[in-house]
Coordinates of C-alpha atoms in Angstrom, one line a residue:
Chain A
X182 CA 13.8 -55.9 -15.5
X183 CA 13.6 -55.7 -19.3
X184 CA 11.6 -58.8 -19.4
X185 CA 8.6 -57.3 -17.6
X186 CA 5.5 -57.3 -19.7
X187 CA 4.2 -54.0 -18.3
X188 CA 6.3 -50.9 -18.0
X189 CA 3.6 -49.0 -16.2
X190 CA 0.3 -50.2 -14.7
X191 CA -2.2 -47.8 -13.1
X192 CA -5.5 -48.6 -11.6
X193 CA -8.1 -46.5 -9.8
X194 CA -6.0 -43.4 -9.7
X195 CA -7.6 -40.4 -8.1
X196 CA -6.2 -37.0 -7.1
X197 CA -7.9 -33.8 -6.1
X198 CA -6.5 -30.4 -5.0
X199 CA -8.6 -28.4 -2.5
X200 CA -11.7 -30.4 -3.2
X201 CA -11.3 -30.0 -7.0
X202 CA -10.9 -33.4 -8.7
X203 CA -8.0 -33.4 -11.1
X204 CA -7.9 -37.2 -11.8
X205 CA -11.1 -39.0 -11.3
X206 CA -10.3 -42.7 -11.2
X207 CA -8.2 -43.6 -14.2
X208 CA -6.5 -46.9 -15.1
X209 CA -4.4 -48.0 -18.0
X210 CA -1.3 -50.1 -18.6
X211 CA 1.7 -49.5 -20.9
X212 CA 3.3 -52.6 -22.4
X213 CA 7.0 -52.7 -22.3
X214 CA 8.7 -51.5 -25.5
X215 CA 5.7 -49.5 -26.7
X216 CA 5.3 -45.8 -27.4
X217 CA 2.3 -44.8 -25.4
X218 CA 0.5 -41.4 -25.6
X219 CA -1.4 -39.4 -23.1
X220 CA -3.4 -36.8 -24.9
X221 CA -5.8 -34.2 -23.5
X222 CA -6.6 -30.5 -23.5
X223 CA -4.9 -28.2 -20.9
X224 CA -6.0 -29.0 -17.4
X225 CA -7.1 -32.5 -18.4
X226 CA -4.8 -34.1 -15.8
X227 CA -1.8 -35.2 -17.9
X228 CA 0.9 -33.5 -15.9
X229 CA -0.6 -34.6 -12.6
X230 CA -0.8 -38.2 -13.9
X231 CA 2.9 -38.0 -14.9
X232 CA 3.8 -36.6 -11.4
X233 CA 2.0 -39.4 -9.7
X234 CA 3.8 -42.0 -11.8
X235 CA 7.2 -40.6 -10.9
X236 CA 6.3 -40.4 -7.2
X237 CA 6.4 -36.6 -7.1
X238 CA 2.7 -36.4 -6.1
X239 CA 1.1 -38.8 -3.7
X240 CA -2.3 -40.0 -5.2
X241 CA -5.4 -39.9 -3.0
X242 CA -6.3 -43.4 -4.2
X243 CA -5.1 -46.0 -6.6
X244 CA -2.2 -48.2 -7.4
X245 CA 0.8 -47.4 -9.6
X246 CA 3.4 -49.9 -10.7
X247 CA 6.4 -48.4 -12.6
X248 CA 9.0 -50.8 -13.9
X249 CA 7.8 -53.3 -11.3
X250 CA 8.1 -50.9 -8.4
X251 CA 5.1 -49.8 -6.4
X252 CA 4.8 -46.0 -6.4
X253 CA 5.3 -43.8 -4.3
X254 CA 7.1 -46.2 -1.9
X255 CA 9.5 -47.6 -4.5
X256 CA 9.8 -44.3 -6.5
X257 CA 13.5 -43.8 -5.9
X258 CA 14.3 -47.3 -7.1
X259 CA 12.0 -47.0 -10.0
X260 CA 13.4 -43.6 -11.1
X261 CA 16.9 -45.2 -11.3
X262 CA 15.6 -47.0 -14.5
X263 CA 13.6 -44.1 -15.8
X264 CA 14.4 -41.0 -17.9
X265 CA 12.4 -37.8 -18.0
X266 CA 12.2 -35.1 -20.6
X267 CA 10.2 -32.3 -18.8
X268 CA 7.9 -29.9 -20.5
X269 CA 10.2 -26.9 -19.9
X270 CA 13.9 -27.3 -20.2
X271 CA 15.7 -27.2 -16.9
X272 CA 19.2 -27.6 -18.0
X273 CA 21.9 -26.0 -15.9
X274 CA 22.6 -22.7 -17.6
X275 CA 26.0 -22.3 -15.9
X276 CA 27.4 -25.5 -17.4
X277 CA 28.6 -26.7 -20.8
X278 CA 26.8 -29.4 -22.7
X279 CA 29.3 -32.0 -21.4
X280 CA 29.1 -30.8 -17.8
X281 CA 25.3 -31.0 -17.9
X282 CA 25.5 -34.7 -18.8
X283 CA 28.3 -35.5 -16.3
X284 CA 26.7 -33.7 -13.3
X285 CA 23.3 -35.3 -14.1
X286 CA 24.8 -38.8 -14.2
X287 CA 26.1 -38.3 -10.6
X288 CA 22.5 -38.0 -9.4
X289 CA 22.2 -41.6 -10.6
X290 CA 25.4 -42.6 -8.8
X291 CA 27.1 -43.4 -12.1
X292 CA 30.9 -43.6 -12.3
X293 CA 32.8 -40.8 -14.0
X294 CA 35.1 -43.0 -16.1
X295 CA 32.1 -44.8 -17.5
X296 CA 30.3 -41.6 -18.3
X297 CA 33.3 -40.2 -20.1
X298 CA 33.1 -43.2 -22.4
X299 CA 29.3 -42.9 -22.9
X300 CA 29.0 -39.2 -23.4
X301 CA 30.3 -39.1 -27.0
X302 CA 27.6 -41.6 -27.9
X303 CA 24.9 -39.6 -26.2
X304 CA 26.1 -36.4 -27.9
X305 CA 26.1 -38.1 -31.3
X306 CA 22.6 -39.4 -30.7
X307 CA 21.5 -35.8 -29.9
X308 CA 23.4 -34.3 -32.9
X309 CA 25.5 -32.2 -30.5
X310 CA 28.9 -33.7 -31.1
X311 CA 30.7 -30.5 -31.9
X312 CA 28.9 -28.6 -29.1
X313 CA 30.5 -30.6 -26.3
X314 CA 32.1 -27.5 -24.7
X315 CA 29.4 -25.0 -25.7
X316 CA 27.6 -23.3 -22.9
X317 CA 23.9 -24.1 -22.6
X318 CA 23.0 -20.5 -23.0
X319 CA 24.5 -20.5 -26.5
X320 CA 22.3 -23.3 -27.8
X321 CA 19.2 -22.9 -29.9
X322 CA 15.8 -24.1 -28.6
X323 CA 16.1 -27.3 -30.7
X324 CA 19.6 -28.1 -29.4
X325 CA 18.5 -27.5 -25.8
X326 CA 15.6 -29.9 -26.3
X327 CA 18.0 -32.5 -27.8
X328 CA 20.4 -32.0 -24.9
X329 CA 17.5 -32.6 -22.5
X330 CA 16.7 -35.8 -24.3
X331 CA 20.4 -36.9 -24.1
X332 CA 20.4 -36.0 -20.4
X333 CA 17.3 -38.2 -19.9
X334 CA 19.3 -41.1 -21.3
X335 CA 22.4 -40.8 -19.1
X336 CA 21.3 -43.8 -17.0
X337 CA 20.3 -45.9 -20.1
X338 CA 16.7 -46.0 -18.8
X339 CA 14.1 -48.7 -19.7
X340 CA 11.3 -46.2 -19.6
X341 CA 11.3 -42.7 -20.8
X342 CA 8.7 -40.0 -19.9
X343 CA 8.3 -37.1 -22.3
X344 CA 6.1 -34.2 -21.4
X345 CA 5.3 -32.4 -24.6
X346 CA 8.8 -33.0 -26.1
X347 CA 8.4 -30.9 -29.3
X348 CA 6.4 -28.0 -28.1
X349 CA 7.9 -24.7 -29.4
X350 CA 10.2 -26.4 -31.9
X351 CA 10.4 -25.6 -35.6
X352 CA 9.5 -28.5 -38.1
X353 CA 13.1 -29.5 -38.7
X354 CA 13.9 -29.8 -35.0
X355 CA 10.6 -31.6 -34.4
X356 CA 11.3 -34.2 -37.1
X357 CA 14.7 -34.8 -35.7
X358 CA 13.3 -35.5 -32.3
X359 CA 10.6 -37.8 -33.8
X360 CA 13.3 -39.7 -35.6
X361 CA 15.3 -40.2 -32.4
X362 CA 12.3 -41.3 -30.4
X363 CA 11.6 -43.9 -33.0
X364 CA 15.2 -45.1 -32.7
X365 CA 14.7 -45.4 -28.9
X366 CA 11.6 -47.5 -29.4
X367 CA 13.5 -49.7 -31.8
X368 CA 16.1 -50.2 -29.1
X369 CA 13.4 -51.6 -26.9
X370 CA 12.7 -48.7 -24.6
X371 CA 9.2 -47.8 -23.5
X372 CA 8.1 -44.2 -24.2
X373 CA 5.3 -42.5 -22.4
X374 CA 4.6 -39.2 -23.9
X375 CA 2.1 -36.4 -23.5
X376 CA 1.5 -34.1 -26.4
X377 CA -0.9 -31.5 -27.9
X378 CA 0.3 -32.4 -31.4
X379 CA -2.0 -35.0 -32.8
X380 CA 0.3 -35.6 -35.7
X381 CA 3.0 -36.4 -33.2
X382 CA 0.8 -38.9 -31.4
X383 CA -0.4 -40.4 -34.7
X384 CA 3.1 -40.9 -36.0
X385 CA 4.7 -42.2 -32.8
X386 CA 2.2 -43.9 -30.5
X387 CA 1.1 -47.5 -30.9
X388 CA -1.5 -46.9 -28.2
X389 CA -2.8 -43.8 -26.5
X390 CA -5.4 -42.5 -24.1
X391 CA -7.4 -39.3 -24.4
X392 CA -7.9 -37.6 -21.0
X393 CA -10.5 -35.0 -20.3
X394 CA -11.6 -33.6 -17.0
X395 CA -9.5 -36.3 -15.3
X396 CA -11.1 -39.2 -17.0
X397 CA -10.2 -41.4 -19.9
X398 CA -12.5 -40.6 -22.8
X399 CA -10.9 -42.9 -25.4
X400 CA -8.2 -45.5 -25.5
X401 CA -6.6 -47.4 -28.4
X402 CA -4.4 -47.4 -31.4
X403 CA -4.5 -44.0 -33.2
X404 CA -5.6 -45.4 -36.5
X405 CA -8.2 -47.6 -35.0
X406 CA -9.5 -44.7 -33.0
X407 CA -9.8 -42.7 -36.2
X408 CA -11.6 -45.6 -37.9
X409 CA -14.0 -46.3 -35.0
X410 CA -14.7 -42.8 -33.6
X411 CA -15.1 -40.7 -36.7
X412 CA -16.2 -40.5 -40.3
X413 CA -13.3 -41.0 -42.7
X414 CA -13.5 -37.8 -44.7
X415 CA -13.7 -34.1 -43.8
X416 CA -14.7 -31.2 -46.0
X417 CA -13.9 -27.8 -44.5
X418 CA -15.9 -24.9 -45.9
X419 CA -15.2 -21.2 -45.4
X420 CA -15.9 -18.0 -47.2
X421 CA -18.8 -15.7 -47.3
X422 CA -21.9 -17.1 -45.7
X423 CA -20.2 -20.5 -45.4
X424 CA -21.9 -21.3 -42.1
X425 CA -25.4 -20.5 -43.2
X426 CA -24.8 -22.4 -46.4
X427 CA -23.6 -25.4 -44.5
X428 CA -26.4 -25.4 -42.0
X429 CA -28.9 -25.5 -44.8
X430 CA -27.2 -28.6 -46.2
X431 CA -26.7 -30.5 -42.9
X432 CA -28.4 -33.6 -44.5
X433 CA -25.7 -34.1 -47.0
X434 CA -23.3 -35.7 -44.5
X435 CA -23.2 -37.7 -41.3
X436 CA -22.2 -34.9 -39.1
X437 CA -21.7 -31.1 -39.3
X438 CA -19.6 -29.0 -37.0
X439 CA -19.4 -25.2 -37.0
X440 CA -16.4 -23.4 -35.5
X441 CA -16.3 -19.7 -36.0
X442 CA -16.6 -19.0 -39.7
X443 CA -15.8 -22.5 -40.8
X444 CA -18.1 -25.5 -41.3
X445 CA -16.8 -29.0 -41.1
X446 CA -18.7 -31.7 -42.9
X447 CA -17.8 -35.2 -41.7
X448 CA -18.8 -37.7 -44.3
X449 CA -18.5 -41.4 -45.3
X450 CA -19.2 -40.3 -48.9
X451 CA -18.1 -36.9 -49.9
X452 CA -19.9 -36.8 -53.3
X453 CA -23.1 -35.0 -52.2
X454 CA -21.3 -32.2 -50.5
X455 CA -18.9 -31.8 -53.4
X456 CA -21.7 -31.7 -56.0
X457 CA -23.4 -29.0 -53.9
X458 CA -20.2 -27.1 -53.7
X459 CA -19.6 -27.1 -57.4
X460 CA -22.3 -24.5 -57.9
X461 CA -20.9 -22.2 -55.3
X462 CA -18.2 -19.8 -56.5
X463 CA -17.9 -17.7 -53.3
X464 CA -17.1 -20.6 -51.1
X465 CA -13.6 -22.1 -50.4
X466 CA -13.2 -25.7 -49.4
X467 CA -10.6 -28.2 -48.3
X468 CA -11.1 -31.9 -48.7
X469 CA -9.0 -34.1 -46.5
X470 CA -8.9 -37.4 -44.6
X471 CA -10.1 -37.4 -41.0
X472 CA -7.2 -37.5 -38.5
X473 CA -6.6 -37.8 -34.8
X474 CA -7.2 -34.1 -34.3
X475 CA -10.8 -34.6 -35.5
X476 CA -11.2 -37.4 -33.0
X477 CA -9.7 -35.3 -30.3
X478 CA -12.0 -32.4 -31.0
X479 CA -15.0 -34.6 -31.2
X480 CA -14.2 -36.1 -27.8
X481 CA -13.2 -33.0 -25.9
X482 CA -15.1 -30.3 -27.7
X483 CA -14.0 -27.1 -29.3
X484 CA -14.1 -24.6 -26.5
X485 CA -10.8 -23.2 -25.1
X486 CA -9.4 -24.8 -22.0
X487 CA -7.0 -22.4 -20.4
Chain B
X223 CA 22.4 -48.3 -24.9
X224 CA 25.0 -50.9 -24.3
X225 CA 26.1 -53.0 -21.3
X226 CA 24.3 -52.4 -18.0
X227 CA 25.8 -49.4 -16.1
X228 CA 27.5 -49.9 -12.9
X229 CA 26.6 -47.7 -9.9
X230 CA 28.5 -46.7 -6.9
X231 CA 27.2 -48.2 -3.7
X232 CA 25.6 -46.0 -1.1
X233 CA 23.8 -43.7 -3.6
X234 CA 21.0 -43.1 -3.7
X235 CA 19.0 -42.9 -0.6
X236 CA 17.3 -40.2 1.4
X237 CA 18.0 -37.6 4.0
X238 CA 20.8 -36.2 6.1
X239 CA 22.1 -39.6 7.1
X240 CA 22.6 -40.8 3.5
X241 CA 25.1 -39.7 0.9
X242 CA 22.5 -38.5 -1.5
X243 CA 23.4 -34.9 -0.7
X244 CA 26.9 -35.3 -2.2
X245 CA 26.1 -35.0 -5.9
X246 CA 23.9 -32.0 -5.1
X247 CA 26.7 -30.3 -3.2
X248 CA 29.1 -31.1 -6.0
X249 CA 26.8 -29.5 -8.6
X250 CA 26.8 -26.3 -6.6
X251 CA 30.5 -26.5 -6.0
X252 CA 31.1 -26.8 -9.8
X253 CA 29.1 -23.7 -10.5
X254 CA 30.9 -21.9 -7.7
X255 CA 34.3 -22.9 -9.1
X256 CA 33.5 -21.1 -12.3
X257 CA 32.7 -17.9 -10.5
X258 CA 35.0 -18.4 -7.5
X259 CA 36.9 -15.2 -7.8
X260 CA 34.1 -12.6 -7.5
X261 CA 32.4 -14.9 -5.0
X262 CA 35.5 -15.1 -2.8
X263 CA 36.1 -11.4 -3.1
X264 CA 32.6 -10.7 -1.9
X265 CA 33.0 -13.1 1.0
X266 CA 36.4 -11.7 2.0
X267 CA 36.7 -8.1 0.9
X268 CA 33.4 -6.9 2.3
X269 CA 33.9 -8.0 5.9
X270 CA 37.6 -6.9 5.8
X271 CA 36.6 -3.4 4.7
X272 CA 34.2 -3.2 7.6
X273 CA 36.7 -4.6 10.0
X274 CA 39.6 -2.4 9.0
X275 CA 37.4 0.7 8.6
X276 CA 35.5 0.4 11.8
X277 CA 38.4 -1.3 13.7
X278 CA 41.0 1.4 12.9
X279 CA 38.7 4.3 12.3
X280 CA 36.3 3.9 15.2
X281 CA 38.7 1.9 17.3
X282 CA 41.1 4.9 17.5
X283 CA 38.4 6.9 19.3
X284 CA 37.4 4.2 21.7
X285 CA 39.0 3.0 25.0
X286 CA 39.5 -0.7 25.4
X287 CA 36.4 -2.9 25.2
X288 CA 36.0 -5.9 27.4
X289 CA 39.7 -5.6 28.1
X290 CA 40.9 -5.6 24.5
X291 CA 41.4 -3.1 21.6
X292 CA 38.2 -2.5 19.6
X293 CA 39.8 -4.1 16.5
X294 CA 40.4 -7.3 18.5
X295 CA 36.9 -7.2 19.7
X296 CA 35.4 -6.6 16.3
X297 CA 37.3 -9.3 14.4
X298 CA 35.3 -12.1 16.1
X299 CA 32.0 -10.4 15.3
X300 CA 32.9 -9.9 11.7
X301 CA 33.9 -13.5 11.2
X302 CA 30.7 -14.8 12.7
X303 CA 28.5 -12.2 10.9
X304 CA 30.1 -12.9 7.5
X305 CA 29.6 -16.7 8.1
X306 CA 26.0 -16.0 8.8
X307 CA 25.7 -13.8 5.7
X308 CA 27.3 -16.3 3.4
X309 CA 25.0 -19.1 4.5
X310 CA 21.9 -16.9 4.5
X311 CA 22.4 -15.5 1.0
X312 CA 23.1 -19.0 -0.4
X313 CA 20.1 -20.6 1.3
X314 CA 17.8 -17.7 0.4
X315 CA 18.6 -16.2 -3.0
X316 CA 20.7 -18.9 -4.6
X317 CA 18.5 -21.9 -3.3
X318 CA 15.4 -20.0 -4.3
X319 CA 16.6 -19.5 -7.8
X320 CA 17.5 -23.1 -8.1
X321 CA 14.1 -24.1 -6.9
X322 CA 12.0 -21.6 -8.8
X323 CA 13.8 -19.8 -11.6
X324 CA 16.2 -22.4 -12.9
X325 CA 14.1 -25.4 -11.9
X326 CA 17.3 -27.2 -11.0
X327 CA 15.6 -29.0 -8.1
X328 CA 12.9 -30.3 -10.5
X329 CA 15.5 -31.8 -12.7
X330 CA 17.1 -33.6 -9.7
X331 CA 13.8 -34.8 -8.3
X332 CA 13.1 -37.1 -11.3
X333 CA 16.4 -38.9 -10.6
X334 CA 16.7 -41.4 -7.8
X335 CA 17.5 -38.6 -5.4
X336 CA 14.8 -37.3 -3.1
X337 CA 13.8 -33.8 -2.0
X338 CA 15.5 -34.5 1.3
X339 CA 18.7 -35.2 -0.5
X340 CA 18.4 -31.9 -2.4
X341 CA 17.8 -29.9 0.8
X342 CA 20.6 -31.7 2.6
X343 CA 22.9 -30.8 -0.4
X344 CA 21.8 -27.2 -0.2
X345 CA 22.4 -27.2 3.6
X346 CA 25.9 -28.6 3.3
X347 CA 26.7 -26.3 0.5
X348 CA 25.5 -23.1 2.2
X349 CA 27.5 -24.2 5.3
X350 CA 30.5 -24.8 3.1
X351 CA 30.2 -21.2 1.8
X352 CA 30.3 -20.0 5.5
X353 CA 33.3 -22.1 6.1
X354 CA 35.0 -20.7 3.1
X355 CA 34.3 -17.2 4.1
X356 CA 35.4 -17.7 7.7
X357 CA 38.5 -19.6 6.6
X358 CA 39.6 -16.8 4.2
X359 CA 39.1 -14.1 6.8
X360 CA 41.0 -16.1 9.4
X361 CA 43.8 -16.5 6.9
X362 CA 44.0 -12.7 6.4
X363 CA 43.8 -11.7 10.0
X364 CA 46.4 -14.4 10.9
X365 CA 48.7 -12.9 8.3
X366 CA 48.1 -9.5 9.9
X367 CA 49.0 -11.0 13.3
X368 CA 45.5 -10.4 14.7
X369 CA 44.7 -14.0 15.8
X370 CA 46.3 -16.2 18.3
X371 CA 47.1 -19.5 16.7
X372 CA 46.8 -22.4 17.2
X373 CA 43.7 -22.0 19.4
X374 CA 42.1 -19.8 16.8
X375 CA 41.9 -22.8 14.4
X376 CA 39.0 -24.0 16.6
X377 CA 37.1 -21.1 15.0
X378 CA 36.8 -23.1 11.8
X379 CA 34.5 -25.9 13.0
X380 CA 32.5 -23.3 14.9
X381 CA 32.1 -21.2 11.7
X382 CA 31.0 -24.4 9.9
X383 CA 28.4 -25.1 12.6
X384 CA 27.2 -21.5 12.5
X385 CA 26.8 -21.9 8.7
X386 CA 24.7 -25.0 9.2
X387 CA 22.4 -23.2 11.7
X388 CA 21.8 -20.2 9.4
X389 CA 21.5 -22.3 6.3
X390 CA 18.8 -24.4 7.9
X391 CA 16.9 -21.3 9.0
X392 CA 17.4 -19.8 5.5
X393 CA 15.9 -22.9 3.9
X394 CA 12.8 -22.5 6.0
X395 CA 12.4 -19.0 4.7
X396 CA 13.1 -20.1 1.2
X397 CA 10.4 -22.7 1.5
X398 CA 7.9 -20.0 2.6
X399 CA 8.9 -17.4 0.1
X400 CA 6.5 -16.5 -2.7
X401 CA 9.2 -14.4 -4.4
X402 CA 12.6 -12.8 -3.9
X403 CA 11.0 -9.7 -2.3
X404 CA 9.9 -11.8 0.7
X405 CA 13.5 -12.2 1.8
X406 CA 13.6 -8.5 2.8
X407 CA 11.3 -9.2 5.7
X408 CA 13.7 -11.8 7.0
X409 CA 16.7 -9.4 6.7
X410 CA 14.9 -6.4 8.2
X411 CA 13.0 -8.2 10.9
X412 CA 15.5 -10.9 11.9
X413 CA 19.0 -10.7 10.6
X414 CA 19.7 -6.9 11.1
X415 CA 18.2 -6.6 14.6
X416 CA 20.1 -9.8 15.5
X417 CA 23.3 -8.3 14.3
X418 CA 22.8 -5.3 16.6
X419 CA 22.1 -7.3 19.8
X420 CA 24.3 -10.3 19.5
X421 CA 27.6 -8.7 20.5
X422 CA 29.0 -8.3 17.0
X423 CA 29.8 -4.6 17.0
X424 CA 29.6 -3.9 20.8
X425 CA 29.3 -5.9 24.0
X426 CA 25.7 -6.7 25.0
X427 CA 26.3 -6.7 28.7
X428 CA 25.6 -3.0 28.9
X429 CA 22.2 -3.3 27.0
X430 CA 18.9 -3.3 28.9
X431 CA 18.4 -6.6 30.6
X432 CA 15.3 -7.5 28.5
X433 CA 17.3 -7.2 25.3
X434 CA 20.2 -9.0 26.8
X435 CA 17.8 -11.9 27.6
X436 CA 16.4 -11.9 24.0
X437 CA 19.9 -11.9 22.6
X438 CA 20.9 -14.9 24.7
X439 CA 18.3 -16.9 22.7
X440 CA 19.7 -16.0 19.3
X441 CA 22.1 -18.4 17.5
X442 CA 24.4 -15.5 16.5
X443 CA 25.2 -14.6 20.1
X444 CA 26.1 -18.2 20.9
X445 CA 28.4 -18.3 17.8
X446 CA 30.2 -15.1 18.8
X447 CA 30.6 -16.2 22.4
X448 CA 32.5 -19.2 21.2
X449 CA 34.6 -17.4 18.5
X450 CA 35.7 -14.3 20.4
X451 CA 37.6 -16.0 23.2
X452 CA 39.2 -18.5 20.8
X453 CA 40.6 -15.7 18.7
X454 CA 42.0 -14.1 21.8
X455 CA 43.7 -17.3 22.8
X456 CA 41.3 -18.2 25.6
X457 CA 39.0 -21.2 26.1
X458 CA 35.3 -20.2 25.8
X459 CA 32.9 -20.7 28.7
X460 CA 29.8 -22.8 28.4
X461 CA 31.1 -24.6 25.3
X462 CA 28.5 -27.4 25.5
X463 CA 25.6 -24.9 25.8
X464 CA 26.7 -22.8 22.8
X465 CA 27.4 -25.8 20.6
X466 CA 24.1 -27.5 21.6
X467 CA 22.1 -24.4 20.7
X468 CA 23.7 -24.1 17.3
X469 CA 23.3 -27.9 16.7
X470 CA 19.7 -27.8 18.0
X471 CA 18.8 -24.9 15.7
X472 CA 20.3 -26.7 12.8
X473 CA 18.4 -29.9 13.4
X474 CA 15.0 -28.4 14.2
X475 CA 15.1 -25.8 11.4
X476 CA 16.2 -28.4 8.9
X477 CA 13.3 -30.7 9.8
X478 CA 10.9 -27.7 9.4
X479 CA 12.5 -26.8 6.1
X480 CA 12.0 -30.4 4.8
X481 CA 8.4 -30.4 6.0
X482 CA 7.6 -27.1 4.4
X483 CA 9.4 -27.7 1.1
X484 CA 7.8 -31.2 0.7
X485 CA 4.4 -29.5 1.2
X486 CA 5.3 -26.9 -1.4
X487 CA 6.8 -29.1 -4.1
X488 CA 5.5 -32.6 -3.6
X489 CA 1.7 -32.2 -3.1

């Protein structure tokens, strides 16, 4: 199984609910051993795509191959080699950390003696060694997330699905999860993750797709996407009359975006904008390199999506 | 992370005829074991209080009913009713909270187990709670000398089967419920009237004929018509009919529950 070139292959996937199209014909493939990102605003079709991949939602059209198994027919066999970290923790609140792992391993038909040997390693990986007998209710949000990650690894999966794995975590907890995910990729596992954190995608993903309104609007390596889709520099300007000031100087850069009271100058060369700014005392500015979030916003727009 | 893991044969697969329900059943059993005492107390004390209270209190004022003391009459009804209650509460409130509140089912559905396995696990578990309830009551009344052993032991499989029937119906209701409040309809419109006309507290032969006819369609009447003679040391009449009704209800209701729950969760 591990020698397969493609962990996940999707083509012509379509799904609609009550006449409303949620996924409108998408296709992509995830090479084995890669970390692959699925990005998109709320309602873009990320979760539905994941559910289709796992055989939890039958697609209207399209083909899905997960770990070499055709989905949904081969979903049970495919899921034996897959781990899932869901968006919201669904650990068993009545159980201890240890029991959560043990009970979950039974769903995979794993042997108890073997699990007893493996659990210390999983707990160590999740940084929960001394919490073995703690009840889930007593864990912090970050610990719960790590336990969910350890639980997703009970069957030593080839492919791991992570649905917004660090949402709601503090920076320390988030960095720890990122570190563990990198370790998993180094072990040769395939990671497929959805996220709203562009920084997360930029750090972890070798390839990603951006979904919007059920369609793929961009695909590639995050750094290549930044290089190809957007100007390399951004100057954000805010303060009194910033918007009016910026609109009058639109010609100083390649692209100008206004959001609320802030103006974003996207430039190849920042010198003209900076020179103009030097004369303005009332304006505040922030000069930074363009990042994946800028690409995301350019592709999917600034308006709210929920 | 290391060498390939070995798996037990036979798991996983799908549905009632596979063994995929076992790990789901064991999960619920482990939770129950942690809370066993209050749970058993509820399953045992409640029906016993009714039984002793009504049996001795009301029974003292009554002549013999169907040829026996009221207490003797009531015991069979209470065993069957508490079996029904145990399975009903488990398949309504507990299953619903595992489906909706705790998302336990969601966690299981991304493993090799299927939704059919999850539902079969819930069905077996709810029936097991009925069995447990019936078993503990039988134990107490036998100790009080109120059952006629060994024939009364046949009550146990009947209680288990009754549990299956009401668990299956409960899972249908669970699949349809938008929230916990919905279950009140089921209790008020189905369970409580059924308790009254199925021969639990009093014989149905004296009721108006139309009600008697309705009652003869209800699974609870069939269960009680099996259990009552057995506790009195007699062989029930129409065993095949009563058992077939309970089995039939189980199979049909479970198929409906699978269909409805699939539509709810896997669309």
